mmCIF file of C-alpha atoms in Angstrom:
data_model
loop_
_atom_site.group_PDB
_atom_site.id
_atom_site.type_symbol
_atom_site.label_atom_id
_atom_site.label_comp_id
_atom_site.label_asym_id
_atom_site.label_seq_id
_atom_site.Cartn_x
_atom_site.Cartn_y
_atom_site.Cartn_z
ATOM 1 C CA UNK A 1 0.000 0.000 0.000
ATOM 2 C CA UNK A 2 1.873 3.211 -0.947
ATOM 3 C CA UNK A 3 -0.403 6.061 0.314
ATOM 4 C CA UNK A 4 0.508 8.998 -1.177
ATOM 5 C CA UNK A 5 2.640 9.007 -4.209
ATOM 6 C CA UNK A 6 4.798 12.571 -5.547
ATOM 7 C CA UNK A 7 6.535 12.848 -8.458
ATOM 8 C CA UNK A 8 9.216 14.145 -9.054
ATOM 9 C CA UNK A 9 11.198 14.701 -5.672
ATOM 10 C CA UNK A 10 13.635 17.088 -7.011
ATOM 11 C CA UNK A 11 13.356 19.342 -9.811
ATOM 12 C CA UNK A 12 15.114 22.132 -11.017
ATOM 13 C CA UNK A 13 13.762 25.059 -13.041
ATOM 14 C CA UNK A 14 14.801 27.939 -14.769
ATOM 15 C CA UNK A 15 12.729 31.144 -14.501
ATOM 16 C CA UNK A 16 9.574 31.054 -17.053
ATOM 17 C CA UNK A 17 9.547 27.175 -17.596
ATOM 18 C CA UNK A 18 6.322 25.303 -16.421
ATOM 19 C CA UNK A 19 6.115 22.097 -15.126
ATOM 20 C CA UNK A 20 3.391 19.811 -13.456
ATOM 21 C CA UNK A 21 4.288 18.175 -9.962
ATOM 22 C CA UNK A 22 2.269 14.865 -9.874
ATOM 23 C CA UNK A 23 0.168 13.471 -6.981
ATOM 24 C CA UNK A 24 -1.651 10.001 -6.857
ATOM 25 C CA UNK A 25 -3.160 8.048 -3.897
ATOM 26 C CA UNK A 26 -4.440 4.533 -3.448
ATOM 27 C CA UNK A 27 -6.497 4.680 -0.782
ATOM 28 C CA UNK A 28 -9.750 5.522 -2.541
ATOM 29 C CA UNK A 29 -10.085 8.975 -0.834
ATOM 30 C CA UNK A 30 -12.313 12.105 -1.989
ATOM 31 C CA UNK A 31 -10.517 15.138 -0.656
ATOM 32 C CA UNK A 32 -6.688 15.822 -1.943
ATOM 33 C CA UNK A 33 -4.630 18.701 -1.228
ATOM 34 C CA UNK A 34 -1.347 20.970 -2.378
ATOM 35 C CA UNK A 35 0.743 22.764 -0.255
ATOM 36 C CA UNK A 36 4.082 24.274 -0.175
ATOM 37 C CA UNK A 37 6.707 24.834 2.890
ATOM 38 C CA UNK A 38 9.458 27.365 2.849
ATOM 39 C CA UNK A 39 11.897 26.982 5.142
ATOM 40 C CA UNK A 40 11.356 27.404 8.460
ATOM 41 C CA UNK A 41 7.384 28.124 7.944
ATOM 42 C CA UNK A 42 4.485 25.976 8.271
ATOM 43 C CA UNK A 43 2.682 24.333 5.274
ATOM 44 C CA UNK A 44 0.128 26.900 3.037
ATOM 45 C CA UNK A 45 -2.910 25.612 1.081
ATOM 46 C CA UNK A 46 -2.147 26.026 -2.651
ATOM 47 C CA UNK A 47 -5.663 24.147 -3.819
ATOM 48 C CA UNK A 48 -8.100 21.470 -2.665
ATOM 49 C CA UNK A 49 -10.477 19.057 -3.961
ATOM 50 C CA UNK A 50 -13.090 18.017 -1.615
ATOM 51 C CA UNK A 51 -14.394 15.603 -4.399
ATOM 52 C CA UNK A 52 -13.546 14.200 -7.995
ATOM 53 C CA UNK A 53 -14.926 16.777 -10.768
ATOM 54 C CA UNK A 54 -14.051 19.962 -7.614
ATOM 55 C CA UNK A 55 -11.168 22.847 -7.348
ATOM 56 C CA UNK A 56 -10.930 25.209 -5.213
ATOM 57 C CA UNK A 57 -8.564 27.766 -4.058
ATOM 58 C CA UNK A 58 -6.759 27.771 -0.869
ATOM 59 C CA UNK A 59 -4.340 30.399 0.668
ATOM 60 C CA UNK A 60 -1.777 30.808 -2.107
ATOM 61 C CA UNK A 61 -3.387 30.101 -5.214
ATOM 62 C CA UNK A 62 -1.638 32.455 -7.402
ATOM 63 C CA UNK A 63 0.813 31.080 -9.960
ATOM 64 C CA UNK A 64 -0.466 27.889 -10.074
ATOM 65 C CA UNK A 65 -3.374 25.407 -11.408
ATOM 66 C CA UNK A 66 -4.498 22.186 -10.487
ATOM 67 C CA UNK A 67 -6.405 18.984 -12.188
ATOM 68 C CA UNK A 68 -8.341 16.764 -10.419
ATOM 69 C CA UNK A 69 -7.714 14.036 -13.245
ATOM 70 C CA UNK A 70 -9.398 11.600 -11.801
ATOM 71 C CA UNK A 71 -10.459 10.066 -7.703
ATOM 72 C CA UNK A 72 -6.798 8.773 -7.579
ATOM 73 C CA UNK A 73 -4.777 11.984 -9.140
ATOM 74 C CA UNK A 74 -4.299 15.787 -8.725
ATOM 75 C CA UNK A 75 -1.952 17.078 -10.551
ATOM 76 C CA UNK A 76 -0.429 21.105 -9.907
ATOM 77 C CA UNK A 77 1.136 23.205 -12.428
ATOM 78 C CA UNK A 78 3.385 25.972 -12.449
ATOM 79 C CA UNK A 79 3.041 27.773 -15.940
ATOM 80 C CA UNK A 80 5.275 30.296 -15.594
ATOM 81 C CA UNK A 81 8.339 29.271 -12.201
ATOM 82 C CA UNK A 82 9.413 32.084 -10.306
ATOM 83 C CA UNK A 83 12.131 32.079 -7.785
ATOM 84 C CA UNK A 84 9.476 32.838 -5.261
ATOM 85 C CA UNK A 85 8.245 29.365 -6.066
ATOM 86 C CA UNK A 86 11.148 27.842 -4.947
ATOM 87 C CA UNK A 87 9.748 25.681 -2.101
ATOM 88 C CA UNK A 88 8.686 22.057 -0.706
ATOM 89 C CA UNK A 89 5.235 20.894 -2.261
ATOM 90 C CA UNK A 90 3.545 18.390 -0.284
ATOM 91 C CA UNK A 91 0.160 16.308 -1.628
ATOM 92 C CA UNK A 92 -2.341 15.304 1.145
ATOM 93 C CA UNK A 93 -4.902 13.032 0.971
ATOM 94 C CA UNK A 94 -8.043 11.689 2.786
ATOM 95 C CA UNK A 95 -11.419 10.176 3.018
ATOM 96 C CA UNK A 96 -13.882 12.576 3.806
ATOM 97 C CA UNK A 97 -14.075 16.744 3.544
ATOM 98 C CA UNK A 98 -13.816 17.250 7.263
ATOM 99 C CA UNK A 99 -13.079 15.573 10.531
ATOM 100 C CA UNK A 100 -11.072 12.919 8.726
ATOM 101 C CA UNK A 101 -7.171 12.036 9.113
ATOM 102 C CA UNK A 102 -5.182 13.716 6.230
ATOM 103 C CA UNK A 103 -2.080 11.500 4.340
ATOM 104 C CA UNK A 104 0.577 13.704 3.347
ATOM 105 C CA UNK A 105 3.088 12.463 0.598
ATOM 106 C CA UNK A 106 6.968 12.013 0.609
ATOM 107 C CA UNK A 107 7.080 16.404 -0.941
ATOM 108 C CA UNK A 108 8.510 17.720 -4.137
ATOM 109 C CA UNK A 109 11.456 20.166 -3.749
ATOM 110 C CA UNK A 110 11.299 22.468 -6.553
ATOM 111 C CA UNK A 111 14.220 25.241 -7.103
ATOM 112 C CA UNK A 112 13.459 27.599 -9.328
ATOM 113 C CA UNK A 113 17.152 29.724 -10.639
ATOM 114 C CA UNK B 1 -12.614 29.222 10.409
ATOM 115 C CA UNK B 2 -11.248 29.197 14.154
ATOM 116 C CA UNK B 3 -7.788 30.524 14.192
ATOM 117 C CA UNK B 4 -4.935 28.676 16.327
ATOM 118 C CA UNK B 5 -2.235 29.546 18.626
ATOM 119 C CA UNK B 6 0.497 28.038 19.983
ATOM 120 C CA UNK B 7 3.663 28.614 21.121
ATOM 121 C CA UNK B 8 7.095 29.153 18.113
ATOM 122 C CA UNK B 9 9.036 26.323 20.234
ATOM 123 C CA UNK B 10 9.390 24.513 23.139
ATOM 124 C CA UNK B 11 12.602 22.855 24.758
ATOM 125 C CA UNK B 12 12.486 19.681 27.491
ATOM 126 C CA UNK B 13 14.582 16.665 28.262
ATOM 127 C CA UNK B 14 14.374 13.119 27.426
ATOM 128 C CA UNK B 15 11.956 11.307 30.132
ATOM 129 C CA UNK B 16 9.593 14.309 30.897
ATOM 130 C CA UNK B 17 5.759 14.820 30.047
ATOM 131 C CA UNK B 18 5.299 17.871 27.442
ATOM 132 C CA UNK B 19 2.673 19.837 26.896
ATOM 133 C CA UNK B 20 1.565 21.570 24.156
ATOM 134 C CA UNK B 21 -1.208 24.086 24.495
ATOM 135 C CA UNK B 22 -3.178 25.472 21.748
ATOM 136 C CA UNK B 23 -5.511 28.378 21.666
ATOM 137 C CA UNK B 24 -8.680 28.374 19.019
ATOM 138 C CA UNK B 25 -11.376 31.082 20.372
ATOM 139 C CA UNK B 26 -13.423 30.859 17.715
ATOM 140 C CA UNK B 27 -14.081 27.184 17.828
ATOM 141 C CA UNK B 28 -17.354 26.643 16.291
ATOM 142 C CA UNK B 29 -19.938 24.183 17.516
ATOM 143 C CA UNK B 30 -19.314 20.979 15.535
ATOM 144 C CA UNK B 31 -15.189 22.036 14.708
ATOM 145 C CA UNK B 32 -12.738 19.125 15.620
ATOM 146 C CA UNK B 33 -9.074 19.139 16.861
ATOM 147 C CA UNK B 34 -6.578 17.697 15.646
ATOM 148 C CA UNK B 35 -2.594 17.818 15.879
ATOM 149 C CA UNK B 36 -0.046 16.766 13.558
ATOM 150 C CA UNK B 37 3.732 15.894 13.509
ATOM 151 C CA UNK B 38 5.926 16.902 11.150
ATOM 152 C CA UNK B 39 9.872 15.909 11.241
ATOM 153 C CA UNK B 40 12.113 17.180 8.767
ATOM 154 C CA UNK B 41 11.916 16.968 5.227
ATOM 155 C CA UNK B 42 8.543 14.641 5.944
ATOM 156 C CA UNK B 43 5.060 15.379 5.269
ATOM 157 C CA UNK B 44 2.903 15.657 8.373
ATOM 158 C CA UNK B 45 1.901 12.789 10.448
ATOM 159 C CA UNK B 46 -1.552 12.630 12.038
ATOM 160 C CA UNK B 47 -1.262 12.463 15.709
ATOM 161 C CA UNK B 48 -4.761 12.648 17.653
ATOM 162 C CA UNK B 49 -8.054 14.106 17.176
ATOM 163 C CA UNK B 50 -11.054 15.237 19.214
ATOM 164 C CA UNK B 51 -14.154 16.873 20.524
ATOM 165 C CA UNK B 52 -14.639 17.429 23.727
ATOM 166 C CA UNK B 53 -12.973 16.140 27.073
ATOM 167 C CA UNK B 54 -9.886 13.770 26.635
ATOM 168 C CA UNK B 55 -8.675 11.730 24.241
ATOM 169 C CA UNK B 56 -5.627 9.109 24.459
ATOM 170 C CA UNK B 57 -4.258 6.846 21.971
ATOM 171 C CA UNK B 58 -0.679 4.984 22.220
ATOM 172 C CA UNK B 59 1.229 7.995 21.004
ATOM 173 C CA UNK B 60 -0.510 11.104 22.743
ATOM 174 C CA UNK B 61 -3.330 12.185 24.790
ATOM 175 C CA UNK B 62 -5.639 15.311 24.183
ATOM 176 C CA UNK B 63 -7.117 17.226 26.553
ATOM 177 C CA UNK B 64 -10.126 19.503 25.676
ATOM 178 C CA UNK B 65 -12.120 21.527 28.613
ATOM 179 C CA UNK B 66 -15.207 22.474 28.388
ATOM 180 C CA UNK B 67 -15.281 25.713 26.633
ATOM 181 C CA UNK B 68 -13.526 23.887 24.100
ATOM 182 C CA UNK B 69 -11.553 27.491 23.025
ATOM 183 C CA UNK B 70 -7.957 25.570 23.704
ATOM 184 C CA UNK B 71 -6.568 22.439 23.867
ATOM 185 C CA UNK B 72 -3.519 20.455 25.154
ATOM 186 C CA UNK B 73 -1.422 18.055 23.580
ATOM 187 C CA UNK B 74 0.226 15.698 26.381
ATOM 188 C CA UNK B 75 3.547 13.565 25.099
ATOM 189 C CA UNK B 76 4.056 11.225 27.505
ATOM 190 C CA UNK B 77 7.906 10.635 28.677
ATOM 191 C CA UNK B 78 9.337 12.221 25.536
ATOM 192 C CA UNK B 79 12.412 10.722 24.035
ATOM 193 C CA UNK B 80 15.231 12.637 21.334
ATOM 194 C CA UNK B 81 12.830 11.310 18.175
ATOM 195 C CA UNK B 82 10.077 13.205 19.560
ATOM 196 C CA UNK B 83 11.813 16.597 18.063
ATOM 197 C CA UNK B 84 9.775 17.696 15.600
ATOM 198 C CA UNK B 85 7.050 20.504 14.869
ATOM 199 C CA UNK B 86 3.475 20.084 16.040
ATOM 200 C CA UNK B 87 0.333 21.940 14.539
ATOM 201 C CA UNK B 88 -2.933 22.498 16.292
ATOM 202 C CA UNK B 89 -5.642 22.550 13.901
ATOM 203 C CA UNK B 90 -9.521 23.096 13.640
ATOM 204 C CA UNK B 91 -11.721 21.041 11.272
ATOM 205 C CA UNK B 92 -15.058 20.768 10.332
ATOM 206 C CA UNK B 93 -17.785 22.916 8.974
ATOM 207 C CA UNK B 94 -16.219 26.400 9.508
ATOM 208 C CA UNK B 95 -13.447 25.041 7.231
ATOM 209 C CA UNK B 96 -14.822 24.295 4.501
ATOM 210 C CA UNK B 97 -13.145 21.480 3.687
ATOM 211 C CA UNK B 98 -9.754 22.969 3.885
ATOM 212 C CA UNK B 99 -7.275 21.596 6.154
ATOM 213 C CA UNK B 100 -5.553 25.330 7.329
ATOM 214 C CA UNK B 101 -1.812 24.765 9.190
ATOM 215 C CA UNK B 102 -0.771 27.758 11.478
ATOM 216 C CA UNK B 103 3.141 28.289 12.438
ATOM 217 C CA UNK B 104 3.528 25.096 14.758
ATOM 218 C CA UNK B 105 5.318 24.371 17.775
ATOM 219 C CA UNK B 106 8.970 23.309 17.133
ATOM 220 C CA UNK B 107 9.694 20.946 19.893
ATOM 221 C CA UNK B 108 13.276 20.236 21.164
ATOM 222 C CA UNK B 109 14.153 17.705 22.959
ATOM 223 C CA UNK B 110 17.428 17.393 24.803
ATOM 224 C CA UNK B 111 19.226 14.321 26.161
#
């Protein structure tokens, strides 16, 4: 059983390239998450799906997009990387849209130069 | 959505109980809380989750008075892998389905 499932772990971007940071999960849940962790902070909501076929923004939307591709997959992408975007992205995962216990992935350190 | 506060960081010593007190005023009536664990370069690990008086499982135990507008996470005899940072959270309706971290607590633990 592998949870939560990020690809890549590293990447490396110049300024201006895109790039989609991949999240799947096994465990048949409805809600997924993104987030992103500077050092030294706590995490920030980039987007949410409470449920397959739902978006919606969360604290830091700007600069990015998500896909809820299907129950298993939410993909986020960068269109245009910024050095401020240089972070740790984490996808979460879990059953239900409240009250439930959330399964956080293994994170995605992006650098943007 | 309830905001939480809790201390930047926290030092103790290998053996001894620490707690972990969270503040959420504006708790609403059918809001949950729950703490996480995060170590380093690791996603965030559920620890414990509740309502209303106390709650224990093998790893913590939560302890919620009546007013329910803070909360106290107890680590029982803490050991040197217990340093990590722990986030209060509140979670239900006044969310809206998002799952909001604040700063944390950055525990230290000391031999």
């Amino acid at each position: 059983n592998a949870g939560v499932t990020q690809t890549p772990k590293f990447q490396v971007l110049k300024t201006g390239q895109s790039m989609t940071l991949q999240c799947a999960q096994d465990m048949n849940h409805n809600s997924m998450y993104w987030y992103r962790q500077d050092p030294g902070m706590g995490l920030r909501l980039i987007y949410y799906s409470a449920s397959e076929g739902t978006t919606d923004k969360g604290e830091v939307p700007n600069g990015y997009n998500v896909s809820r591709l299907n129950k298993r997959e939410f993909s986020l992408r960068l269109e245009s990387a910024a050095p401020s975007q240089t972070s740790v992205y984490f996808c979460a995962s879990r059953e239900g849209f409240m009250n439930t216990e959330a399964f956080f992935g293994q994170g995605t350190r992006l650098t943007v130069v | 959505l309830a905001k939480t506060t809790q201390p930047i960081s926290m030092d103790s010593y290998e053996g001894q109980e620490v707690n972990i007190t969270c503040s959420h005023n504006n708790i609403a009536t059918n809001d949950y809380i729950t703490w996480y664990q995060q170590f380093p370069s690791q996603g965030p690990r559920f620890i414990i989750q509740g309502y209303k008086t106390k709650v224990t499982n093998e790893v913590a135990s939560l302890f919620i008075p009546a007013d329910r507008k803070s909360s106290t996470l107890s680590l029982p005899r803490v050991s040197l892998s217990d340093t990590a940072v722990y986030y209060c959270l509140v979670d239900g309706y006044s969310s809206a389905s998002k799952i909001i971290f604040g700063s944390g607590t950055r525990l230290s633990i000391r031999p």
